[in-house]
PDB file of C-alpha atoms in Angstrom:
ATOM      1  CA  MET A  62      -0.130   0.158   0.166  1.00 38.00           C
ATOM      2  CA  ILE A  63       0.977   3.722  -0.811  1.00 36.00           C
ATOM      3  CA  ARG A  64       1.759   6.002   2.144  1.00 40.00           C
ATOM      4  CA  SER A  65       2.601   9.427   1.835  1.00 39.00           C
ATOM      5  CA  PRO A  66       5.579  11.722   2.983  1.00 37.00           C
ATOM      6  CA  HIS A  67       3.359  14.395   3.565  1.00 40.00           C
ATOM      7  CA  ARG A  68       3.741  17.173   6.722  1.00 42.00           C
ATOM      8  CA  PRO A  69      -0.074  17.060   8.233  1.00 45.00           C
ATOM      9  CA  GLU A  70       0.883  17.219  11.584  1.00 42.00           C
ATOM     10  CA  ASP A  71       4.197  19.244  12.147  1.00 39.00           C
ATOM     11  CA  ALA A  72       4.766  22.191  11.150  1.00 36.00           C
ATOM     12  CA  PRO A  73       3.014  23.357   7.905  1.00 38.00           C
ATOM     13  CA  ASP A  74       4.803  22.804   4.171  1.00 43.00           C
ATOM     14  CA  ALA A  75       3.247  25.033   1.692  1.00 40.00           C
ATOM     15  CA  SER A  76       4.154  22.997  -1.069  1.00 41.00           C
ATOM     16  CA  VAL A  77       0.588  20.737   0.131  1.00 37.00           C
ATOM     17  CA  LEU A  78      -1.523  23.411  -1.417  1.00 38.00           C
ATOM     18  CA  ASP A  79       0.099  24.902  -4.097  1.00 43.00           C
ATOM     19  CA  THR A  80      -1.448  22.255  -6.799  1.00 37.00           C
ATOM     20  CA  HIS A  81       1.262  24.347  -9.911  1.00 37.00           C
ATOM     21  CA  ARG A  82       3.991  22.314  -8.314  1.00 41.00           C
ATOM     22  CA  PRO A  83       6.257  20.235 -10.794  1.00 39.00           C
ATOM     23  CA  LEU A  84       4.943  17.025 -11.465  1.00 36.00           C
ATOM     24  CA  ILE A  85       7.681  14.881  -9.951  1.00 33.00           C
ATOM     25  CA  ARG A  86       7.035  17.420  -6.635  1.00 41.00           C
ATOM     26  CA  SER A  87       3.201  16.348  -7.189  1.00 39.00           C
ATOM     27  CA  LEU A  88       4.534  12.355  -7.449  1.00 35.00           C
ATOM     28  CA  GLU A  89       6.685  12.591  -4.590  1.00 39.00           C
ATOM     29  CA  ARG A  90       3.792  13.935  -2.385  1.00 43.00           C
ATOM     30  CA  ARG A  91       1.816  11.032  -2.460  1.00 41.00           C
ATOM     31  CA  GLY A  92       4.920   8.694  -1.841  1.00 43.00           C
ATOM     32  CA  LEU A  93       5.210   6.987  -4.941  1.00 36.00           C
ATOM     33  CA  ILE A  94       8.857   6.739  -4.509  1.00 33.00           C
ATOM     34  CA  ARG A  95       9.198   6.163  -0.492  1.00 38.00           C
ATOM     35  CA  GLY A  96       5.961   3.219  -1.968  1.00 41.00           C
ATOM     36  CA  GLY A  97       7.817   1.893  -4.618  1.00 41.00           C
ATOM     37  CA  LEU A  98       5.849   2.878  -7.570  1.00 44.00           C
ATOM     38  CA  SER A  99       7.417   4.001 -10.396  1.00 45.00           C
ATOM     39  CA  LEU A 100       6.894   7.024 -12.973  1.00 44.00           C
ATOM     40  CA  GLY A 101       6.343   4.049 -15.280  1.00 49.00           C
ATOM     41  CA  ALA A 102       4.559   1.702 -13.521  1.00 47.00           C
ATOM     42  CA  LEU A 103       1.834   4.579 -12.923  1.00 44.00           C
ATOM     43  CA  VAL A 104       2.018   5.005 -16.571  1.00 46.00           C
ATOM     44  CA  MET A 105       1.343   1.063 -17.523  1.00 46.00           C
ATOM     45  CA  LEU A 106      -1.514   0.670 -14.519  1.00 45.00           C
ATOM     46  CA  THR A 107      -3.322   3.719 -15.306  1.00 45.00           C
ATOM     47  CA  GLY A 108      -2.726   4.729 -18.844  1.00 48.00           C
ATOM     48  CA  CYS A 109      -2.469   8.680 -17.801  1.00 50.00           C
ATOM     49  CA  ASP A 110      -0.720  11.177 -19.831  1.00 51.00           C
ATOM     50  CA  VAL A 111       2.409  12.360 -17.751  1.00 45.00           C
ATOM     51  CA  LYS A 112       2.431  15.230 -19.456  1.00 57.00           C
ATOM     52  CA  ARG A 113      -0.717  16.293 -18.028  1.00 57.00           C
ATOM     53  CA  PRO A 114      -0.194  16.968 -13.996  1.00 60.00           C
ATOM     54  CA  GLU A 115      -4.581  16.775 -13.438  1.00 66.00           C
ATOM     55  CA  ALA A 116      -4.285  12.984 -15.345  1.00 59.00           C
ATOM     56  CA  VAL A 117      -2.006  12.188 -12.652  1.00 50.00           C
ATOM     57  CA  GLU A 118      -3.654  13.561 -10.038  1.00 55.00           C
ATOM     58  CA  GLN A 119      -6.657  11.527 -10.915  1.00 59.00           C
ATOM     59  CA  ALA A 120      -5.108   8.243 -11.160  1.00 55.00           C
ATOM     60  CA  LEU A 121      -3.033   8.673  -8.036  1.00 54.00           C
ATOM     61  CA  LEU A 122      -6.533   9.448  -6.265  1.00 58.00           C
ATOM     62  CA  ALA A 123      -8.310   6.659  -7.406  1.00 61.00           C
ATOM     63  CA  MET A 124      -5.326   4.619  -6.249  1.00 59.00           C
ATOM     64  CA  SER A 125      -5.461   6.446  -2.798  1.00 58.00           C
ATOM     65  CA  ARG A 126      -9.318   5.223  -2.687  1.00 66.00           C
ATOM     66  CA  PHE A 127      -8.665   1.315  -4.044  1.00 59.00           C
ATOM     67  CA  ASN A 128      -5.763   1.203  -0.950  1.00 68.00           C
ATOM     68  CA  ASP A 129      -8.512   2.698   1.184  1.00 70.00           C
ATOM     69  CA  ARG A 130     -10.564  -0.262   0.130  1.00 71.00           C
ATOM     70  CA  VAL A 131      -8.154  -3.024   0.888  1.00 69.00           C
ATOM     71  CA  GLN A 132      -7.157  -1.609   4.167  1.00 71.00           C
ATOM     72  CA  ALA A 133     -10.496  -1.647   5.161  1.00 70.00           C
ATOM     73  CA  LEU A 134     -10.892  -5.290   4.283  1.00 74.00           C
ATOM     74  CA  LEU A 135      -7.507  -6.303   5.990  1.00 72.00           C
ATOM     75  CA  PHE A 136      -8.692  -4.450   9.085  1.00 74.00           C
ATOM     76  CA  ASN A 137      -9.307  -6.869  12.401  1.00 85.00           C
ATOM     77  CA  PRO A 138     -11.412  -4.444  14.588  1.00 83.00           C
ATOM     78  CA  ASN A 139     -10.945  -7.584  17.496  1.00 84.00           C
ATOM     79  CA  GLN A 140      -7.060  -6.608  17.114  1.00 92.00           C
ATOM     80  CA  LEU A 141      -5.297  -4.771  19.474  1.00 95.00           C
ATOM     81  CA  ALA A 142      -2.335  -2.420  19.179  1.00 95.00           C
ATOM     82  CA  PRO A 143       0.813  -3.263  21.162  1.00 96.00           C
ATOM     83  CA  THR A 144       0.370  -1.486  24.489  1.00 98.00           C
ATOM     84  CA  TYR A 145       3.798  -0.356  26.398  1.00 98.00           C
ATOM     85  CA  PRO A 146       3.946  -0.200  30.458  1.00 98.00           C
ATOM     86  CA  ASP A 147       3.497   3.644  32.277  1.00 98.00           C
ATOM     87  CA  SER A 148       7.307   4.036  32.574  1.00 98.00           C
ATOM     88  CA  LYS A 149       7.598   4.515  28.610  1.00 98.00           C
ATOM     89  CA  ILE A 150       4.876   7.705  28.609  1.00 98.00           C
ATOM     90  CA  LEU A 151       6.502  10.578  26.983  1.00 98.00           C
ATOM     91  CA  ARG A 152       5.946  13.500  29.547  1.00 97.00           C
ATOM     92  CA  PRO A 153       4.595  15.821  27.637  1.00 95.00           C
ATOM     93  CA  PRO A 154       3.755  14.405  24.734  1.00 96.00           C
ATOM     94  CA  LYS A 155       4.821  15.976  21.643  1.00 95.00           C
ATOM     95  CA  PHE A 156       2.838  18.694  19.940  1.00 94.00           C
ATOM     96  CA  ASN A 157       1.643  17.810  16.409  1.00 91.00           C
ATOM     97  CA  ALA A 158      -0.496  20.267  14.388  1.00 91.00           C
ATOM     98  CA  TYR A 159      -0.485  21.676  10.676  1.00 90.00           C
ATOM     99  CA  TYR A 160      -0.231  25.422  12.484  1.00 94.00           C
ATOM    100  CA  ASP A 161       3.243  26.355  15.037  1.00 95.00           C
ATOM    101  CA  VAL A 162       2.168  25.881  19.133  1.00 95.00           C
ATOM    102  CA  THR A 163       2.115  29.506  19.418  1.00 96.00           C
ATOM    103  CA  GLN A 164      -1.468  29.675  17.239  1.00 96.00           C
ATOM    104  CA  VAL A 165      -3.365  27.093  19.932  1.00 97.00           C
ATOM    105  CA  LYS A 166      -6.064  29.210  21.154  1.00 96.00           C
ATOM    106  CA  PRO A 167      -7.431  27.663  24.298  1.00 97.00           C
ATOM    107  CA  VAL A 168     -10.750  26.090  24.722  1.00 98.00           C
ATOM    108  CA  ASP A 169     -12.809  27.573  27.992  1.00 98.00           C
ATOM    109  CA  GLY A 170     -13.930  23.724  29.278  1.00 97.00           C
ATOM    110  CA  ASN A 171     -17.094  25.607  31.500  1.00 97.00           C
ATOM    111  CA  SER A 172     -18.594  26.692  28.113  1.00 98.00           C
ATOM    112  CA  TRP A 173     -17.559  23.768  26.145  1.00 98.00           C
ATOM    113  CA  ARG A 174     -20.401  21.022  24.395  1.00 98.00           C
ATOM    114  CA  LEU A 175     -20.074  18.349  22.605  1.00 98.00           C
ATOM    115  CA  GLU A 176     -22.971  18.300  20.064  1.00 98.00           C
ATOM    116  CA  VAL A 177     -24.074  15.123  18.346  1.00 98.00           C
ATOM    117  CA  SER A 178     -25.693  14.785  15.267  1.00 98.00           C
ATOM    118  CA  GLY A 179     -26.910  11.855  12.405  1.00 98.00           C
ATOM    119  CA  LEU A 180     -27.707   8.730  13.025  1.00 98.00           C
ATOM    120  CA  VAL A 181     -28.334   8.629  16.582  1.00 98.00           C
ATOM    121  CA  SER A 182     -31.370   8.737  19.024  1.00 98.00           C
ATOM    122  CA  ASN A 183     -30.073  11.096  21.132  1.00 97.00           C
ATOM    123  CA  ARG A 184     -28.641  14.161  20.450  1.00 98.00           C
ATOM    124  CA  ARG A 185     -27.941  16.589  23.151  1.00 98.00           C
ATOM    125  CA  PRO A 186     -24.809  17.637  23.686  1.00 98.00           C
ATOM    126  CA  TRP A 187     -22.905  16.814  26.299  1.00 98.00           C
ATOM    127  CA  THR A 188     -20.821  18.792  28.760  1.00 98.00           C
ATOM    128  CA  LEU A 189     -17.787  18.069  30.339  1.00 98.00           C
ATOM    129  CA  THR A 190     -18.828  16.333  33.537  1.00 98.00           C
ATOM    130  CA  ASP A 191     -21.309  14.307  30.920  1.00 98.00           C
ATOM    131  CA  LEU A 192     -18.449  12.801  30.210  1.00 98.00           C
ATOM    132  CA  GLN A 193     -16.532  12.500  32.829  1.00 98.00           C
ATOM    133  CA  THR A 194     -19.596  10.360  34.322  1.00 98.00           C
ATOM    134  CA  LEU A 195     -18.871   7.480  31.624  1.00 98.00           C
ATOM    135  CA  PRO A 196     -16.736   4.064  31.489  1.00 98.00           C
ATOM    136  CA  GLN A 197     -13.508   5.146  31.510  1.00 98.00           C
ATOM    137  CA  ARG A 198     -10.614   3.154  29.825  1.00 98.00           C
ATOM    138  CA  SER A 199      -6.612   3.925  29.898  1.00 98.00           C
ATOM    139  CA  MET A 200      -3.989   2.710  27.538  1.00 98.00           C
ATOM    140  CA  VAL A 201      -0.153   3.349  26.762  1.00 98.00           C
ATOM    141  CA  ILE A 202       0.283   3.121  22.865  1.00 98.00           C
ATOM    142  CA  LYS A 203       2.123   4.427  20.234  1.00 97.00           C
ATOM    143  CA  HIS A 204       1.519   7.524  18.353  1.00 97.00           C
ATOM    144  CA  ILE A 205       2.943   7.137  14.428  1.00 96.00           C
ATOM    145  CA  CYS A 206       2.860  10.136  12.508  1.00 95.00           C
ATOM    146  CA  VAL A 207       2.903   9.537   8.810  1.00 91.00           C
ATOM    147  CA  GLU A 208       6.738  11.612   8.287  1.00 89.00           C
ATOM    148  CA  GLY A 209       8.072   8.490  10.100  1.00 92.00           C
ATOM    149  CA  TRP A 210       8.179   9.705  13.727  1.00 95.00           C
ATOM    150  CA  SER A 211       6.212   8.232  16.806  1.00 97.00           C
ATOM    151  CA  TYR A 212       6.244   8.470  20.734  1.00 98.00           C
ATOM    152  CA  ILE A 213       4.585   6.627  23.266  1.00 98.00           C
ATOM    153  CA  GLY A 214       1.827   8.104  25.100  1.00 98.00           C
ATOM    154  CA  GLY A 215      -0.803   7.153  28.024  1.00 98.00           C
ATOM    155  CA  TRP A 216      -4.369   8.242  27.197  1.00 98.00           C
ATOM    156  CA  SER A 217      -7.645   7.794  29.477  1.00 98.00           C
ATOM    157  CA  GLY A 218     -10.911   8.621  28.351  1.00 98.00           C
ATOM    158  CA  VAL A 219     -14.631   6.963  27.297  1.00 98.00           C
ATOM    159  CA  PRO A 220     -14.243   4.879  25.053  1.00 98.00           C
ATOM    160  CA  LEU A 221     -15.576   5.642  21.570  1.00 98.00           C
ATOM    161  CA  LYS A 222     -18.208   2.569  21.109  1.00 98.00           C
ATOM    162  CA  THR A 223     -19.396   3.494  24.830  1.00 98.00           C
ATOM    163  CA  PHE A 224     -20.466   6.743  23.980  1.00 98.00           C
ATOM    164  CA  LEU A 225     -21.697   5.884  20.746  1.00 98.00           C
ATOM    165  CA  GLU A 226     -24.089   3.223  22.946  1.00 98.00           C
ATOM    166  CA  HIS A 227     -25.075   6.298  25.506  1.00 98.00           C
ATOM    167  CA  VAL A 228     -26.050   8.265  22.519  1.00 98.00           C
ATOM    168  CA  GLY A 229     -28.198   5.187  20.549  1.00 98.00           C
ATOM    169  CA  ALA A 230     -26.050   5.702  17.488  1.00 98.00           C
ATOM    170  CA  ASP A 231     -26.678   3.407  14.741  1.00 98.00           C
ATOM    171  CA  THR A 232     -23.669   1.698  14.412  1.00 98.00           C
ATOM    172  CA  ARG A 233     -24.334  -0.192  10.591  1.00 98.00           C
ATOM    173  CA  ALA A 234     -23.650   3.331   9.385  1.00 98.00           C
ATOM    174  CA  LYS A 235     -20.641   3.360   7.161  1.00 97.00           C
ATOM    175  CA  TYR A 236     -18.958   6.559   8.938  1.00 98.00           C
ATOM    176  CA  VAL A 237     -18.100   8.697  12.316  1.00 98.00           C
ATOM    177  CA  ALA A 238     -16.903  12.763  11.662  1.00 98.00           C
ATOM    178  CA  PHE A 239     -15.720  14.905  13.946  1.00 98.00           C
ATOM    179  CA  LYS A 240     -15.399  18.699  14.047  1.00 98.00           C
ATOM    180  CA  THR A 241     -12.882  20.631  16.378  1.00 98.00           C
ATOM    181  CA  ALA A 242     -12.349  23.882  17.468  1.00 98.00           C
ATOM    182  CA  ASP A 243      -9.068  24.683  15.330  1.00 97.00           C
ATOM    183  CA  ASN A 244     -11.383  23.754  11.781  1.00 96.00           C
ATOM    184  CA  TYR A 245      -9.997  20.066  11.506  1.00 96.00           C
ATOM    185  CA  PRO A 246     -12.821  18.401  10.446  1.00 97.00           C
ATOM    186  CA  SER A 247     -12.166  14.351  10.085  1.00 97.00           C
ATOM    187  CA  SER A 248     -13.305  11.326  10.047  1.00 98.00           C
ATOM    188  CA  ILE A 249     -13.171   7.123  10.595  1.00 98.00           C
ATOM    189  CA  ASP A 250     -15.052   4.363   9.423  1.00 97.00           C
ATOM    190  CA  MET A 251     -17.014   2.795  11.912  1.00 97.00           C
ATOM    191  CA  ALA A 252     -15.295  -0.449  12.162  1.00 96.00           C
ATOM    192  CA  THR A 253     -12.440   1.740  13.714  1.00 97.00           C
ATOM    193  CA  ALA A 254     -14.603   3.768  15.775  1.00 98.00           C
ATOM    194  CA  LEU A 255     -15.773   0.262  18.044  1.00 98.00           C
ATOM    195  CA  HIS A 256     -12.197  -0.691  18.203  1.00 97.00           C
ATOM    196  CA  PRO A 257     -11.774  -1.457  21.950  1.00 97.00           C
ATOM    197  CA  GLN A 258      -9.139   0.895  21.545  1.00 98.00           C
ATOM    198  CA  THR A 259     -10.568   3.812  20.329  1.00 98.00           C
ATOM    199  CA  LEU A 260     -10.614   6.403  22.652  1.00 98.00           C
ATOM    200  CA  LEU A 261     -11.895  10.028  23.809  1.00 98.00           C
ATOM    201  CA  ALA A 262      -9.360  11.004  25.042  1.00 98.00           C
ATOM    202  CA  LEU A 263     -10.007  12.996  28.336  1.00 98.00           C
ATOM    203  CA  ASP A 264      -6.348  13.031  30.310  1.00 98.00           C
ATOM    204  CA  TYR A 265      -2.532  12.169  29.169  1.00 98.00           C
ATOM    205  CA  GLY A 266      -0.386  10.360  31.586  1.00 97.00           C
ATOM    206  CA  GLY A 267      -2.904  10.430  34.659  1.00 97.00           C
ATOM    207  CA  GLN A 268      -3.600  13.781  34.199  1.00 97.00           C
ATOM    208  CA  THR A 269      -6.301  16.464  32.490  1.00 98.00           C
ATOM    209  CA  LEU A 270      -5.164  17.130  29.022  1.00 98.00           C
ATOM    210  CA  ALA A 271      -3.414  20.333  28.521  1.00 97.00           C
ATOM    211  CA  ASP A 272      -4.553  23.210  26.250  1.00 97.00           C
ATOM    212  CA  PRO A 273      -1.909  21.972  23.381  1.00 97.00           C
ATOM    213  CA  PHE A 274      -2.485  18.299  23.373  1.00 97.00           C
ATOM    214  CA  GLY A 275      -6.394  19.109  22.768  1.00 98.00           C
ATOM    215  CA  PHE A 276      -8.274  20.086  26.200  1.00 98.00           C
ATOM    216  CA  PRO A 277     -10.831  19.010  27.033  1.00 98.00           C
ATOM    217  CA  LEU A 278     -11.530  16.764  24.579  1.00 98.00           C
ATOM    218  CA  ARG A 279      -9.336  14.529  21.395  1.00 98.00           C
ATOM    219  CA  LEU A 280      -9.668  11.754  19.340  1.00 98.00           C
ATOM    220  CA  ARG A 281      -7.028   9.052  20.355  1.00 98.00           C
ATOM    221  CA  MET A 282      -6.868   5.620  18.423  1.00 97.00           C
ATOM    222  CA  SER A 283      -4.008   2.644  18.428  1.00 95.00           C
ATOM    223  CA  THR A 284      -4.920   1.872  14.288  1.00 95.00           C
ATOM    224  CA  LYS A 285      -4.824   5.128  12.799  1.00 95.00           C
ATOM    225  CA  LEU A 286      -1.809   7.656  11.586  1.00 95.00           C
ATOM    226  CA  GLY A 287      -1.624  10.436  13.768  1.00 96.00           C
ATOM    227  CA  TYR A 288      -3.149  12.809  11.184  1.00 96.00           C
ATOM    228  CA  LYS A 289      -6.338  11.055  11.778  1.00 97.00           C
ATOM    229  CA  ASN A 290      -6.429  11.987  15.526  1.00 97.00           C
ATOM    230  CA  PRO A 291      -8.139  15.301  15.911  1.00 98.00           C
ATOM    231  CA  LYS A 292      -7.862  17.470  18.727  1.00 98.00           C
ATOM    232  CA  TRP A 293     -10.519  19.524  20.643  1.00 98.00           C
ATOM    233  CA  VAL A 294     -13.118  17.887  19.211  1.00 98.00           C
ATOM    234  CA  THR A 295     -16.536  19.535  19.194  1.00 98.00           C
ATOM    235  CA  ALA A 296     -19.152  17.785  17.276  1.00 98.00           C
ATOM    236  CA  ILE A 297     -19.369  14.121  16.046  1.00 98.00           C
ATOM    237  CA  GLU A 298     -21.883  12.759  13.701  1.00 98.00           C
ATOM    238  CA  VAL A 299     -22.726   9.446  12.522  1.00 98.00           C
ATOM    239  CA  THR A 300     -23.439   9.029   8.863  1.00 98.00           C
ATOM    240  CA  ASN A 301     -23.966   7.093   5.665  1.00 98.00           C
ATOM    241  CA  THR A 302     -22.385  10.022   3.564  1.00 98.00           C
ATOM    242  CA  TYR A 303     -18.611  10.510   3.232  1.00 96.00           C
ATOM    243  CA  PRO A 304     -17.476  13.444   5.641  1.00 97.00           C
ATOM    244  CA  GLY A 305     -13.770  13.552   4.022  1.00 95.00           C
ATOM    245  CA  GLY A 306     -11.353  15.438   6.473  1.00 97.00           C
ATOM    246  CA  TYR A 307      -8.834  18.224   6.275  1.00 96.00           C
ATOM    247  CA  TRP A 308      -5.690  16.290   4.693  1.00 92.00           C
ATOM    248  CA  GLU A 309      -7.958  13.555   2.930  1.00 91.00           C
ATOM    249  CA  SER A 310      -8.849  16.767   0.736  1.00 91.00           C
ATOM    250  CA  ARG A 311      -5.608  17.536   0.395  1.00 89.00           C
ATOM    251  CA  GLY A 312      -5.382  14.312  -0.997  1.00 85.00           C
ATOM    252  CA  PHE A 313      -3.867  12.084   2.039  1.00 90.00           C
ATOM    253  CA  SER A 314      -5.097   8.539   2.408  1.00 91.00           C
ATOM    254  CA  TRP A 315      -8.656   8.403   4.037  1.00 93.00           C
ATOM    255  CA  PHE A 316      -8.851   5.309   6.039  1.00 93.00           C
ATOM    256  CA  ALA A 317      -4.808   5.694   7.015  1.00 92.00           C
ATOM    257  CA  GLY A 318      -4.525   2.060   8.951  1.00 91.00           C
ATOM    258  CA  ILE A 319      -1.240   1.493  11.015  1.00 84.00           C
TER     259      ILE A 319
END
């Protein structure tokens, strides 16, 4: 499967948004070199005209969608990712976003509300106190960035499956989508949402999440790359309509499994 070498969660790279870069830059951004797919192979597989960047872009998007389908078929909703002892937890965690840490705008936990919509029976907003009354789970797992770096973090919070059960979500739906205070929409498949290591995280390392790391609520999964874990979550929607996401709209893989 092809993985992109983009920079989705560290310092921003303006070239990600520049659609007029030379063709070879476009190919590199989508991981063809790192993934072992040559330009010649792309031509043979797709029949695209390499002199037309838009044709290559369309071919790459088609391959990315195929990659997503394959990953979804291979995904085992019962297989757990490795866990680690508390002694391995990085304190504080590594900051990662598409902007600098100085641009973080703290969220007021007292006025914050988690909106719920879509295919659910109970759409009332949730307060931080509401979430804290639900059953909690802790896990020490590895955060893996698409760039290649990683760290081990200790997260605690409400299993997303538990939350979905409490709001009467239709778990036959295809997607669970997220909106955030920093305008970083994201979405995941329902199988991943129900995975036992998918958390609505409230704490890190035994303490309340600090502002730069997603207070009061962030998504934390053991089965996805880092850019699929949005912070400062403000809304959750259960839907059958493909929601996409911030980086997905810029050419990144949607499934992004590890």
